[in-house]
mmCIF file of C-alpha atoms and ligand atoms in Angstrom:
data_model
loop_
_atom_site.group_PDB
_atom_site.id
_atom_site.type_symbol
_atom_site.label_atom_id
_atom_site.label_comp_id
_atom_site.label_asym_id
_atom_site.label_seq_id
_atom_site.Cartn_x
_atom_site.Cartn_y
_atom_site.Cartn_z
ATOM 1 C CA MET L 1 -15.668 -55.579 9.783
ATOM 2 C CA ILE L 2 -19.065 -55.034 11.610
ATOM 3 C CA ILE L 3 -20.273 -51.466 12.507
ATOM 4 C CA ARG L 4 -23.331 -50.635 14.952
ATOM 5 C CA ASN L 5 -24.998 -47.223 16.147
ATOM 6 C CA TYR L 6 -25.938 -46.691 19.645
ATOM 7 C CA LEU L 7 -28.082 -44.006 20.930
ATOM 8 C CA VAL L 8 -27.280 -43.505 24.456
ATOM 9 C CA ASN L 9 -27.758 -41.077 27.563
ATOM 10 C CA ASP L 10 -24.131 -41.153 28.326
ATOM 11 C CA MET L 11 -20.916 -42.747 27.811
ATOM 12 C CA TYR L 12 -21.014 -45.445 30.630
ATOM 13 C CA GLU L 13 -24.158 -46.822 29.260
ATOM 14 C CA ALA L 14 -22.633 -47.209 25.251
ATOM 15 C CA MET L 15 -19.637 -48.576 26.654
ATOM 16 C CA MET L 16 -21.850 -51.257 28.521
ATOM 17 C CA LYS L 17 -24.038 -51.744 25.626
ATOM 18 C CA ILE L 18 -20.985 -51.705 22.800
ATOM 19 C CA LYS L 19 -19.436 -54.415 25.190
ATOM 20 C CA GLN L 20 -22.352 -56.539 25.390
ATOM 21 C CA ASP L 21 -22.959 -56.373 21.898
ATOM 22 C CA LEU L 22 -19.497 -55.993 20.043
ATOM 23 C CA GLY L 23 -17.679 -57.454 22.728
ATOM 24 C CA ASN L 24 -14.175 -56.650 24.317
ATOM 25 C CA ASN L 25 -12.658 -56.015 21.174
ATOM 26 C CA ALA L 26 -15.028 -53.527 19.857
ATOM 27 C CA VAL L 27 -13.641 -49.727 19.377
ATOM 28 C CA ILE L 28 -15.607 -46.459 19.360
ATOM 29 C CA VAL L 29 -15.100 -44.570 15.722
ATOM 30 C CA SER L 30 -17.398 -41.630 16.416
ATOM 31 C CA LYS L 31 -19.802 -40.012 18.746
ATOM 32 C CA ARG L 32 -21.840 -36.863 18.239
ATOM 33 C CA ASN L 33 -24.361 -35.524 20.808
ATOM 34 C CA VAL L 34 -27.954 -35.403 19.147
ATOM 35 C CA ARG L 35 -31.245 -34.115 20.043
ATOM 36 C CA GLN L 36 -34.452 -36.461 20.784
ATOM 37 C CA LYS L 37 -37.641 -35.090 18.722
ATOM 38 C CA GLY L 38 -40.072 -33.869 21.361
ATOM 39 C CA PHE L 39 -43.905 -32.231 20.793
ATOM 40 C CA PHE L 40 -43.398 -29.034 19.345
ATOM 41 C CA GLY L 41 -39.943 -28.952 20.292
ATOM 42 C CA PHE L 42 -40.559 -29.391 24.133
ATOM 43 C CA PHE L 43 -39.409 -32.396 26.119
ATOM 44 C CA ARG L 44 -36.496 -32.626 23.842
ATOM 45 C CA ARG L 45 -33.795 -34.744 25.260
ATOM 46 C CA ARG L 46 -29.832 -34.513 24.754
ATOM 47 C CA LEU L 47 -28.747 -38.131 23.691
ATOM 48 C CA ILE L 48 -25.399 -39.275 22.657
ATOM 49 C CA GLU L 49 -25.265 -41.315 19.111
ATOM 50 C CA VAL L 50 -22.379 -43.753 19.358
ATOM 51 C CA THR L 51 -20.969 -45.614 16.601
ATOM 52 C CA ALA L 52 -18.580 -48.707 17.625
ATOM 53 C CA ALA L 53 -16.596 -51.187 15.064
ATOM 54 C CA THR L 54 -15.221 -54.361 15.810
ATOM 55 C CA GLU L 55 -13.303 -56.760 13.156
ATOM 56 C CA SER L 56 -15.508 -60.005 14.295
ATOM 57 C CA LEU L 57 -18.303 -60.350 16.233
ATOM 58 C CA GLU L 58 -18.142 -62.540 19.319
ATOM 59 C CA ILE L 59 -20.944 -63.860 21.226
ATOM 60 C CA GLN L 60 -20.344 -65.531 24.187
ATOM 61 C CA GLY L 61 -23.176 -68.233 24.580
ATOM 62 C CA LYS L 62 -22.440 -72.078 25.488
ATOM 63 C CA GLY L 63 -18.236 -71.616 25.175
ATOM 64 C CA ILE L 64 -18.858 -70.960 21.248
ATOM 65 C CA ARG L 65 -17.784 -68.189 19.287
ATOM 66 C CA LYS L 66 -19.600 -67.204 16.453
ATOM 67 C CA ARG L 67 -18.266 -65.323 13.529
ATOM 68 C CA THR L 68 -21.180 -63.795 10.986
ATOM 69 C CA ASP L 69 -20.726 -62.171 8.042
ATOM 70 C CA GLU L 70 -21.425 -58.318 6.840
ATOM 71 C CA SER L 71 -25.042 -57.318 7.100
ATOM 72 C CA GLU L 72 -27.088 -55.033 5.234
ATOM 73 C CA GLU L 73 -27.617 -53.173 8.005
ATOM 74 C CA THR L 74 -23.540 -52.360 8.665
ATOM 75 C CA LYS L 75 -22.802 -51.500 5.047
ATOM 76 C CA ILE L 76 -25.433 -48.778 5.507
ATOM 77 C CA ALA L 77 -24.085 -48.069 8.817
ATOM 78 C CA ALA L 78 -20.421 -47.942 7.547
ATOM 79 C CA GLU L 79 -21.833 -45.371 4.971
ATOM 80 C CA LYS L 80 -23.333 -43.069 7.132
ATOM 81 C CA MET L 81 -20.248 -43.405 9.555
ATOM 82 C CA THR L 82 -17.754 -42.208 6.158
ATOM 83 C CA GLN L 83 -20.251 -39.707 5.231
ATOM 84 C CA GLY L 84 -20.452 -38.387 8.585
ATOM 85 C CA ILE L 85 -16.473 -38.094 8.967
ATOM 86 C CA ARG L 86 -16.482 -36.414 5.835
ATOM 87 C CA ASP L 87 -18.765 -33.834 6.628
ATOM 88 C CA GLU L 88 -17.005 -32.863 9.715
ATOM 89 C CA VAL L 89 -12.897 -33.196 8.515
ATOM 90 C CA ARG L 90 -14.925 -30.458 6.018
ATOM 91 C CA GLU L 91 -16.021 -28.335 8.343
ATOM 92 C CA LEU L 92 -13.159 -28.527 10.431
ATOM 93 C CA ARG L 93 -11.105 -27.719 7.377
ATOM 94 C CA GLU L 94 -12.844 -24.945 6.452
ATOM 95 C CA ILE L 95 -13.194 -23.449 10.371
ATOM 96 C CA VAL L 96 -8.997 -23.488 10.311
ATOM 97 C CA LYS L 97 -8.952 -21.965 6.871
ATOM 98 C CA GLY L 98 -11.197 -19.361 8.358
ATOM 99 C CA LEU L 99 -9.096 -18.563 11.746
ATOM 100 C CA ALA L 100 -5.765 -18.620 9.722
ATOM 101 C CA GLU L 101 -7.262 -15.903 7.248
ATOM 102 C CA LYS L 102 -8.936 -13.689 8.756
ATOM 103 C CA PRO L 103 -6.457 -11.701 11.224
ATOM 104 C CA GLU L 104 -4.232 -10.816 8.346
ATOM 105 C CA ARG L 105 -7.272 -9.497 6.030
ATOM 106 C CA GLU L 106 -8.299 -7.650 8.958
ATOM 107 C CA VAL L 107 -4.840 -6.147 8.909
ATOM 108 C CA ARG L 108 -4.475 -5.994 5.207
ATOM 109 C CA GLN L 109 -7.939 -4.165 5.237
ATOM 110 C CA LYS L 110 -6.921 -1.788 7.828
ATOM 111 C CA GLN L 111 -3.833 -1.220 5.974
ATOM 112 C CA VAL L 112 -5.446 -0.221 2.761
ATOM 113 C CA THR L 113 -7.711 2.040 4.422
ATOM 114 C CA ASP L 114 -5.102 3.558 6.045
ATOM 115 C CA ALA L 115 -3.021 4.153 2.904
ATOM 116 C CA ASN L 116 -6.235 5.276 1.368
ATOM 117 C CA LYS L 117 -7.147 7.491 4.187
ATOM 118 C CA ASP L 118 -3.650 9.610 3.155
ATOM 119 C CA LEU L 119 -4.397 9.490 -0.807
ATOM 120 C CA HIS L 120 -7.871 10.831 -0.294
ATOM 121 C CA ASP L 121 -7.096 13.568 2.066
ATOM 122 C CA MET L 122 -4.550 14.436 -0.785
ATOM 123 C CA LEU L 123 -7.293 14.331 -3.401
ATOM 124 C CA ILE L 124 -9.638 16.484 -1.005
ATOM 125 C CA GLU L 125 -6.523 18.911 -0.614
ATOM 126 C CA MET L 126 -6.148 18.967 -4.292
ATOM 127 C CA ASP L 127 -9.985 19.896 -4.624
ATOM 128 C CA PHE L 128 -10.865 16.552 -6.907
ATOM 129 C CA ASN L 129 -14.468 16.026 -6.813
ATOM 130 C CA LYS L 130 -16.275 13.085 -4.838
ATOM 131 C CA LYS L 131 -16.829 11.697 -8.141
ATOM 132 C CA VAL L 132 -13.382 11.427 -8.850
ATOM 133 C CA ILE L 133 -12.638 9.854 -5.506
ATOM 134 C CA ASP L 134 -14.738 7.308 -5.888
ATOM 135 C CA ASP L 135 -13.437 6.911 -9.186
ATOM 136 C CA PHE L 136 -10.332 6.451 -7.679
ATOM 137 C CA ASP L 137 -11.412 3.726 -5.461
ATOM 138 C CA THR L 138 -13.005 1.732 -7.991
ATOM 139 C CA TYR L 139 -9.896 1.655 -10.204
ATOM 140 C CA CYS L 140 -7.657 0.490 -7.330
ATOM 141 C CA SER L 141 -10.811 -2.462 -6.740
ATOM 142 C CA VAL L 142 -10.841 -3.329 -10.140
ATOM 143 C CA LYS L 143 -6.973 -3.252 -10.705
ATOM 144 C CA LYS L 144 -6.760 -5.363 -7.646
ATOM 145 C CA ILE L 145 -3.935 -3.300 -6.229
ATOM 146 C CA ASP L 146 -2.368 -4.541 -2.893
ATOM 147 C CA ARG L 147 -1.724 -3.038 0.529
ATOM 148 C CA GLU L 148 2.064 -2.140 -0.570
ATOM 149 C CA ASP L 149 0.966 -0.742 -3.928
ATOM 150 C CA VAL L 150 -1.764 1.588 -2.629
ATOM 151 C CA ASN L 151 0.757 4.607 -3.109
ATOM 152 C CA ARG L 152 1.007 8.146 -4.854
ATOM 153 C CA ILE L 153 2.362 6.073 -7.755
ATOM 154 C CA VAL L 154 -0.659 4.281 -8.440
ATOM 155 C CA LEU L 155 -2.615 7.746 -7.649
ATOM 156 C CA TYR L 156 -0.356 9.301 -10.451
ATOM 157 C CA GLU L 157 -1.436 6.307 -12.554
ATOM 158 C CA PHE L 158 -5.002 6.669 -11.993
ATOM 159 C CA LEU L 159 -4.598 10.631 -12.983
ATOM 160 C CA LYS L 160 -2.564 9.711 -15.963
ATOM 161 C CA ASP L 161 -5.139 7.060 -17.154
ATOM 162 C CA ARG L 162 -8.054 9.373 -16.293
ATOM 163 C CA PHE L 163 -6.855 12.591 -17.876
ATOM 164 C CA ASN L 164 -6.041 10.883 -21.234
ATOM 165 C CA GLU L 165 -9.513 9.033 -21.150
ATOM 166 C CA LYS L 166 -11.492 12.302 -20.498
ATOM 167 C CA VAL L 167 -9.813 15.421 -20.847
ATOM 168 C CA LYS L 168 -10.490 16.780 -24.149
ATOM 169 C CA VAL L 169 -8.699 20.059 -25.953
ATOM 170 C CA ASP L 170 -9.478 21.301 -28.762
ATOM 171 C CA LEU L 171 -8.910 25.124 -30.172
ATOM 172 C CA PRO L 172 -11.744 26.015 -33.139
ATOM 173 C CA ARG L 173 -10.947 28.319 -35.859
ATOM 174 C CA GLY L 174 -14.129 30.277 -35.861
ATOM 175 C CA ARG L 175 -14.752 33.656 -36.521
ATOM 176 C CA THR L 176 -17.177 34.722 -33.630
ATOM 177 C CA MET L 177 -15.797 33.887 -30.397
ATOM 178 C CA VAL L 178 -18.471 34.573 -27.099
ATOM 179 C CA PHE L 179 -17.140 34.752 -23.562
ATOM 180 C CA VAL L 180 -19.698 33.800 -20.895
ATOM 181 C CA GLY L 181 -19.282 32.864 -17.477
ATOM 182 C CA PRO L 182 -19.624 33.818 -13.802
ATOM 183 C CA THR L 183 -18.743 37.662 -12.187
ATOM 184 C CA GLY L 184 -15.188 38.612 -12.371
ATOM 185 C CA VAL L 185 -13.577 35.627 -13.542
ATOM 186 C CA GLY L 186 -11.594 36.816 -16.477
ATOM 187 C CA LYS L 187 -13.989 37.220 -19.472
ATOM 188 C CA THR L 188 -12.707 40.842 -20.392
ATOM 189 C CA THR L 189 -9.253 40.159 -19.447
ATOM 190 C CA THR L 190 -9.128 37.155 -21.724
ATOM 191 C CA ILE L 191 -10.947 38.959 -24.727
ATOM 192 C CA ALA L 192 -7.970 41.390 -24.277
ATOM 193 C CA LYS L 193 -5.404 38.874 -24.336
ATOM 194 C CA ILE L 194 -6.608 37.185 -27.694
ATOM 195 C CA ALA L 195 -7.897 40.172 -29.258
ATOM 196 C CA SER L 196 -3.870 41.633 -28.801
ATOM 197 C CA SER L 197 -2.449 38.575 -30.080
ATOM 198 C CA GLU L 198 -4.584 37.449 -32.538
ATOM 199 C CA SER L 199 -3.904 41.581 -34.216
ATOM 200 C CA LEU L 200 -0.358 42.313 -33.078
ATOM 201 C CA ILE L 201 0.932 38.793 -33.419
ATOM 202 C CA HIS L 202 -1.319 37.116 -36.312
ATOM 203 C CA GLN L 203 -1.768 40.706 -37.996
ATOM 204 C CA LYS L 204 -6.239 39.752 -38.089
ATOM 205 C CA LYS L 205 -8.690 42.085 -38.393
ATOM 206 C CA VAL L 206 -10.175 41.925 -34.917
ATOM 207 C CA GLY L 207 -13.499 43.633 -33.838
ATOM 208 C CA LEU L 208 -15.396 43.663 -30.556
ATOM 209 C CA ILE L 209 -18.883 43.290 -29.362
ATOM 210 C CA THR L 210 -19.663 43.934 -25.827
ATOM 211 C CA ILE L 211 -23.313 43.736 -24.271
ATOM 212 C CA ASP L 212 -22.082 44.310 -20.702
ATOM 213 C CA THR L 213 -23.731 47.544 -20.363
ATOM 214 C CA TYR L 214 -24.954 46.364 -16.676
ATOM 215 C CA ARG L 215 -21.548 46.570 -14.691
ATOM 216 C CA ILE L 216 -20.390 50.131 -14.479
ATOM 217 C CA GLY L 217 -17.209 50.688 -15.837
ATOM 218 C CA ALA L 218 -17.574 47.289 -18.042
ATOM 219 C CA VAL L 219 -17.741 49.282 -21.590
ATOM 220 C CA GLU L 220 -14.620 51.124 -20.610
ATOM 221 C CA GLN L 221 -12.727 48.335 -19.737
ATOM 222 C CA LEU L 222 -13.026 47.236 -23.120
ATOM 223 C CA ARG L 223 -12.835 50.586 -24.814
ATOM 224 C CA ILE L 224 -9.269 51.079 -23.420
ATOM 225 C CA TYR L 225 -8.310 47.685 -25.068
ATOM 226 C CA ALA L 226 -9.771 48.490 -28.370
ATOM 227 C CA ASN L 227 -8.267 52.122 -28.651
ATOM 228 C CA ILE L 228 -4.502 50.270 -27.199
ATOM 229 C CA LEU L 229 -5.070 47.993 -29.940
ATOM 230 C CA ASP L 230 -7.105 50.212 -32.446
ATOM 231 C CA ILE L 231 -9.587 48.086 -33.167
ATOM 232 C CA PRO L 232 -13.458 48.715 -33.613
ATOM 233 C CA ILE L 233 -15.850 48.280 -30.412
ATOM 234 C CA GLU L 234 -19.772 47.968 -30.944
ATOM 235 C CA VAL L 235 -21.601 48.483 -27.644
ATOM 236 C CA VAL L 236 -25.225 46.312 -27.724
ATOM 237 C CA ALA L 237 -28.053 46.900 -25.927
ATOM 238 C CA ASN L 238 -30.747 45.040 -27.816
ATOM 239 C CA HIS L 239 -31.102 42.618 -29.863
ATOM 240 C CA GLU L 240 -31.388 45.254 -33.021
ATOM 241 C CA GLU L 241 -28.556 46.501 -31.942
ATOM 242 C CA MET L 242 -26.440 43.137 -31.767
ATOM 243 C CA ARG L 243 -27.492 42.724 -35.443
ATOM 244 C CA ARG L 244 -26.493 46.105 -36.592
ATOM 245 C CA ALA L 245 -22.787 45.544 -35.130
ATOM 246 C CA MET L 246 -22.825 42.027 -36.447
ATOM 247 C CA GLU L 247 -22.935 43.777 -39.808
ATOM 248 C CA ARG L 248 -20.398 46.671 -38.989
ATOM 249 C CA LEU L 249 -17.939 44.113 -38.010
ATOM 250 C CA ASP L 250 -18.749 42.190 -41.035
ATOM 251 C CA ASP L 251 -15.126 42.633 -42.526
ATOM 252 C CA CYS L 252 -13.305 41.219 -39.547
ATOM 253 C CA ASP L 253 -11.580 38.027 -39.508
ATOM 254 C CA LEU L 254 -12.539 37.692 -35.745
ATOM 255 C CA ILE L 255 -15.203 38.928 -33.701
ATOM 256 C CA LEU L 256 -14.769 38.662 -30.049
ATOM 257 C CA VAL L 257 -18.135 39.154 -27.879
ATOM 258 C CA ASP L 258 -18.008 40.042 -24.145
ATOM 259 C CA THR L 259 -21.065 39.510 -21.764
ATOM 260 C CA THR L 260 -22.300 40.096 -18.325
ATOM 261 C CA GLY L 261 -20.710 38.203 -15.328
ATOM 262 C CA ARG L 262 -23.820 36.331 -14.413
ATOM 263 C CA SER L 263 -24.455 33.910 -11.534
ATOM 264 C CA HIS L 264 -24.775 30.461 -12.436
ATOM 265 C CA LYS L 265 -27.968 30.831 -9.892
ATOM 266 C CA ASN L 266 -29.562 33.446 -11.868
ATOM 267 C CA GLU L 267 -31.780 31.520 -14.278
ATOM 268 C CA ARG L 268 -33.389 34.555 -15.688
ATOM 269 C CA GLN L 269 -30.680 36.449 -16.301
ATOM 270 C CA LEU L 270 -28.716 33.587 -17.910
ATOM 271 C CA ASP L 271 -32.110 33.133 -20.110
ATOM 272 C CA GLU L 272 -32.071 37.021 -21.028
ATOM 273 C CA MET L 273 -28.465 36.537 -22.084
ATOM 274 C CA LYS L 274 -28.838 33.192 -23.784
ATOM 275 C CA LYS L 275 -31.298 35.456 -26.382
ATOM 276 C CA TYR L 276 -28.412 38.206 -27.117
ATOM 277 C CA LEU L 277 -26.044 34.902 -28.118
ATOM 278 C CA ASP L 278 -29.337 33.340 -30.482
ATOM 279 C CA ASP L 279 -28.875 36.403 -32.570
ATOM 280 C CA ILE L 280 -25.497 35.364 -33.555
ATOM 281 C CA GLU L 281 -25.455 32.859 -36.035
ATOM 282 C CA GLU L 282 -22.082 31.044 -36.439
ATOM 283 C CA LYS L 283 -20.311 31.175 -33.117
ATOM 284 C CA ASN L 284 -18.175 29.199 -30.685
ATOM 285 C CA VAL L 285 -19.346 29.763 -27.112
ATOM 286 C CA TYR L 286 -16.487 29.692 -24.170
ATOM 287 C CA CYS L 287 -17.393 28.914 -20.802
ATOM 288 C CA VAL L 288 -14.854 30.979 -18.711
ATOM 289 C CA ALA L 289 -14.334 29.471 -15.478
ATOM 290 C CA SER L 290 -11.833 30.417 -12.651
ATOM 291 C CA MET L 291 -9.711 27.708 -11.041
ATOM 292 C CA THR L 292 -9.694 29.401 -7.909
ATOM 293 C CA THR L 293 -13.317 28.213 -7.453
ATOM 294 C CA LYS L 294 -14.352 25.544 -5.107
ATOM 295 C CA ASN L 295 -14.847 22.046 -6.905
ATOM 296 C CA SER L 296 -18.898 22.180 -5.858
ATOM 297 C CA ASP L 297 -19.442 25.308 -7.351
ATOM 298 C CA PHE L 298 -17.586 24.639 -10.122
ATOM 299 C CA ILE L 299 -19.525 21.594 -10.796
ATOM 300 C CA ARG L 300 -22.706 23.955 -10.652
ATOM 301 C CA ILE L 301 -21.212 26.493 -12.899
ATOM 302 C CA VAL L 302 -20.210 23.325 -15.689
ATOM 303 C CA LYS L 303 -23.677 22.085 -15.526
ATOM 304 C CA SER L 304 -26.106 25.620 -15.356
ATOM 305 C CA TYR L 305 -24.340 27.123 -17.916
ATOM 306 C CA GLU L 306 -24.985 24.548 -20.276
ATOM 307 C CA CYS L 307 -27.973 26.352 -21.092
ATOM 308 C CA MET L 308 -26.044 28.556 -22.736
ATOM 309 C CA ASP L 309 -24.937 26.045 -24.718
ATOM 310 C CA TYR L 310 -20.962 26.727 -24.308
ATOM 311 C CA ASP L 311 -18.977 24.756 -26.849
ATOM 312 C CA HIS L 312 -15.322 25.294 -25.088
ATOM 313 C CA PHE L 313 -13.875 25.915 -21.556
ATOM 314 C CA ILE L 314 -11.579 28.478 -20.918
ATOM 315 C CA PHE L 315 -9.673 27.856 -17.353
ATOM 316 C CA THR L 316 -8.617 31.358 -15.740
ATOM 317 C CA LYS L 317 -6.533 31.949 -12.601
ATOM 318 C CA MET L 318 -4.465 29.040 -12.795
ATOM 319 C CA ASP L 319 -1.716 31.200 -10.918
ATOM 320 C CA GLU L 320 -3.624 32.206 -8.054
ATOM 321 C CA THR L 321 -4.447 28.594 -6.856
ATOM 322 C CA GLN L 322 -2.288 25.336 -6.096
ATOM 323 C CA SER L 323 -5.309 22.881 -6.264
ATOM 324 C CA TYR L 324 -6.472 21.951 -10.004
ATOM 325 C CA GLY L 325 -8.927 18.851 -8.925
ATOM 326 C CA ASN L 326 -11.402 20.944 -11.158
ATOM 327 C CA ILE L 327 -9.231 20.248 -14.443
ATOM 328 C CA LEU L 328 -10.289 16.513 -14.004
ATOM 329 C CA ASN L 329 -14.040 17.437 -12.059
ATOM 330 C CA ALA L 330 -15.320 19.560 -15.319
ATOM 331 C CA PHE L 331 -14.880 16.557 -17.495
ATOM 332 C CA TYR L 332 -16.419 14.394 -15.151
ATOM 333 C CA PHE L 333 -19.651 16.352 -15.523
ATOM 334 C CA SER L 334 -19.100 17.801 -19.069
ATOM 335 C CA GLU L 335 -17.966 16.408 -22.314
ATOM 336 C CA LYS L 336 -16.800 19.802 -23.896
ATOM 337 C CA PRO L 337 -12.831 20.332 -24.625
ATOM 338 C CA VAL L 338 -11.186 23.174 -23.509
ATOM 339 C CA SER L 339 -9.064 25.811 -25.095
ATOM 340 C CA TYR L 340 -7.404 27.937 -23.522
ATOM 341 C CA ILE L 341 -5.948 28.495 -20.129
ATOM 342 C CA SER L 342 -5.231 31.926 -18.195
ATOM 343 C CA VAL L 343 -1.788 31.769 -15.890
ATOM 344 C CA GLY L 344 -1.820 35.748 -14.507
ATOM 345 C CA GLN L 345 -3.008 38.748 -15.592
ATOM 346 C CA VAL L 346 -0.739 40.261 -18.277
ATOM 347 C CA VAL L 347 -2.049 40.826 -21.703
ATOM 348 C CA PRO L 348 -0.984 38.989 -23.608
ATOM 349 C CA ASP L 349 1.608 37.224 -22.392
ATOM 350 C CA ASP L 350 -0.391 35.099 -19.499
ATOM 351 C CA MET L 351 -2.565 32.841 -21.735
ATOM 352 C CA LYS L 352 -1.577 29.414 -23.099
ATOM 353 C CA ILE L 353 -3.395 27.141 -25.490
ATOM 354 C CA ALA L 354 -4.280 24.316 -23.567
ATOM 355 C CA THR L 355 -2.978 20.990 -24.356
ATOM 356 C CA LYS L 356 -3.195 17.663 -22.277
ATOM 357 C CA GLU L 357 0.070 17.647 -20.911
ATOM 358 C CA LEU L 358 0.180 21.304 -19.866
ATOM 359 C CA LEU L 359 -3.072 20.428 -17.877
ATOM 360 C CA PHE L 360 -1.552 17.073 -16.521
ATOM 361 C CA LYS L 361 1.228 19.252 -15.240
ATOM 362 C CA TYR L 362 -0.629 21.521 -13.575
ATOM 363 C CA ALA L 363 -2.658 18.849 -12.110
ATOM 364 C CA TRP L 364 -0.308 16.743 -10.564
ATOM 365 C CA GLY L 365 2.605 19.592 -9.929
ATOM 366 C CA GLU L 366 6.113 18.570 -9.914
ATOM 367 C CA SER L 367 6.504 17.610 -6.372
ATOM 368 C CA LYS L 368 3.798 15.187 -5.596
ATOM 369 C CA ILE L 369 5.299 11.577 -6.831
HETATM 370 N N1 GTP U 1 -4.137 36.058 -11.124
HETATM 371 C C1 GTP U 1 -4.987 36.116 -12.316
HETATM 372 N N2 GTP U 1 -6.194 37.249 -12.451
HETATM 373 C C2 GTP U 1 -7.087 37.358 -13.717
HETATM 374 C C3 GTP U 1 -6.623 36.321 -14.345
HETATM 375 N N3 GTP U 1 -7.601 36.952 -15.422
HETATM 376 C C4 GTP U 1 -7.969 37.778 -14.772
HETATM 377 N N4 GTP U 1 -7.332 38.246 -14.070
HETATM 378 C C5 GTP U 1 -8.210 39.412 -13.194
HETATM 379 O O1 GTP U 1 -9.030 39.274 -12.567
HETATM 380 C C6 GTP U 1 -9.909 40.333 -12.488
HETATM 381 C C7 GTP U 1 -11.374 39.983 -12.966
HETATM 382 O O2 GTP U 1 -11.071 40.325 -14.311
HETATM 383 P P1 GTP U 1 -12.091 40.604 -15.472
HETATM 384 O O3 GTP U 1 -11.709 40.230 -16.695
HETATM 385 O O4 GTP U 1 -12.777 42.034 -15.297
HETATM 386 O O5 GTP U 1 -13.467 39.604 -15.154
HETATM 387 P P2 GTP U 1 -14.655 39.362 -15.864
HETATM 388 O O6 GTP U 1 -15.179 38.265 -15.911
HETATM 389 O O7 GTP U 1 -15.299 40.361 -17.136
HETATM 390 O O8 GTP U 1 -15.488 39.868 -14.829
HETATM 391 P P3 GTP U 1 -17.183 40.705 -14.893
HETATM 392 O O9 GTP U 1 -17.119 41.084 -16.400
HETATM 393 O O10 GTP U 1 -17.063 41.363 -14.211
HETATM 394 O O11 GTP U 1 -17.814 39.300 -15.104
HETATM 395 C C8 GTP U 1 -9.195 41.197 -13.089
HETATM 396 O O12 GTP U 1 -8.247 41.873 -11.999
HETATM 397 C C9 GTP U 1 -7.955 40.567 -13.556
HETATM 398 O O13 GTP U 1 -6.942 41.134 -14.287
HETATM 399 C C10 GTP U 1 -5.655 35.171 -14.401
HETATM 400 O O14 GTP U 1 -5.431 34.011 -15.177
HETATM 401 N N5 GTP U 1 -4.599 35.157 -13.560
HETATM 402 MG MG1 MG U 2 -15.968 41.621 -17.860
#
């Protein structure tokens, strides 16, 4: 086999040269466009590089047919040609593969996006924080979930997984319980519920302290419960009174401390309150937070109230909403466990000890799957 390359201006010139050089039996095996190098890119010419081959070299001279062996030159040309063909085949394969995959990939992406959008809307409606929604996206991609599998069952499994991993419940049996939180979330009502169930059902000696002398009627509200339950109540207006109140309730099995509802935005007021709490030595501090608070504020409350060193949550007003995203939101921003949930105004019945199963039931609801 003899193979030769020709650099020509057009195919006519190539044919003429090949015929003259290799004879009538030669065939063209490849052709490609090349640019002849010019001066700084100027005066570049378009040329064609043609490779032709023949079984034997026929030189028409004096009627003699002369056969030559393969020379070094032809071997190099053959290698070059084979490599060139391989490169072209590889390129073509990649192009064809890309063309075949592209529409399918685009369609799949769009369908996944549509499916995710429905679920995103659902998560937003449930008032999940952006951090939870982003986590759901990551969960789907890590699990390599196909388009047809991205549905409510996947969302259910994601929430189940995150509830198991993140949500913590705990009911401490400490002697002093302090309740802090924003205004009107149900601190005093929660105290009334715990006081009545502990004194009436569990026969404990319960004492109440209120440092809420700020709001008109706040002391009265708690005093009414104390009278009904026939338990002692101490009203505290300064640090010395707090110390004395603790001494007077020394024989109680359980002391419940009510505080003034404060905005999480008012750092000065939170600081003042914290100083009162520092006077109480051994205590559990509960951050009381309402489920009706929108998620962005809820997260701010969870974070801002950290300055009060709370160690547990109580979620209230579970009965007043259908969006329970905050149950999980809290645990994306805090490690603190939840002790109780409040599900209505009735004292003491509308109070439940938190369990993971119960919280998940609220979060998912019955009808979403
Ligand atoms: N629906 C419903 N209402 C509740 C719940 N907990 C408390 N409430 C009501 O919410 C209102 C405020 O409750 P409080 O216990 O006074 O709230 P607070 O946190 O002590 O309020 P401040 O002392 O003003 O900060 C009252 O009308 C309660 O009956 C609950 O779980 N569900
Ligand atoms: Mg109150």
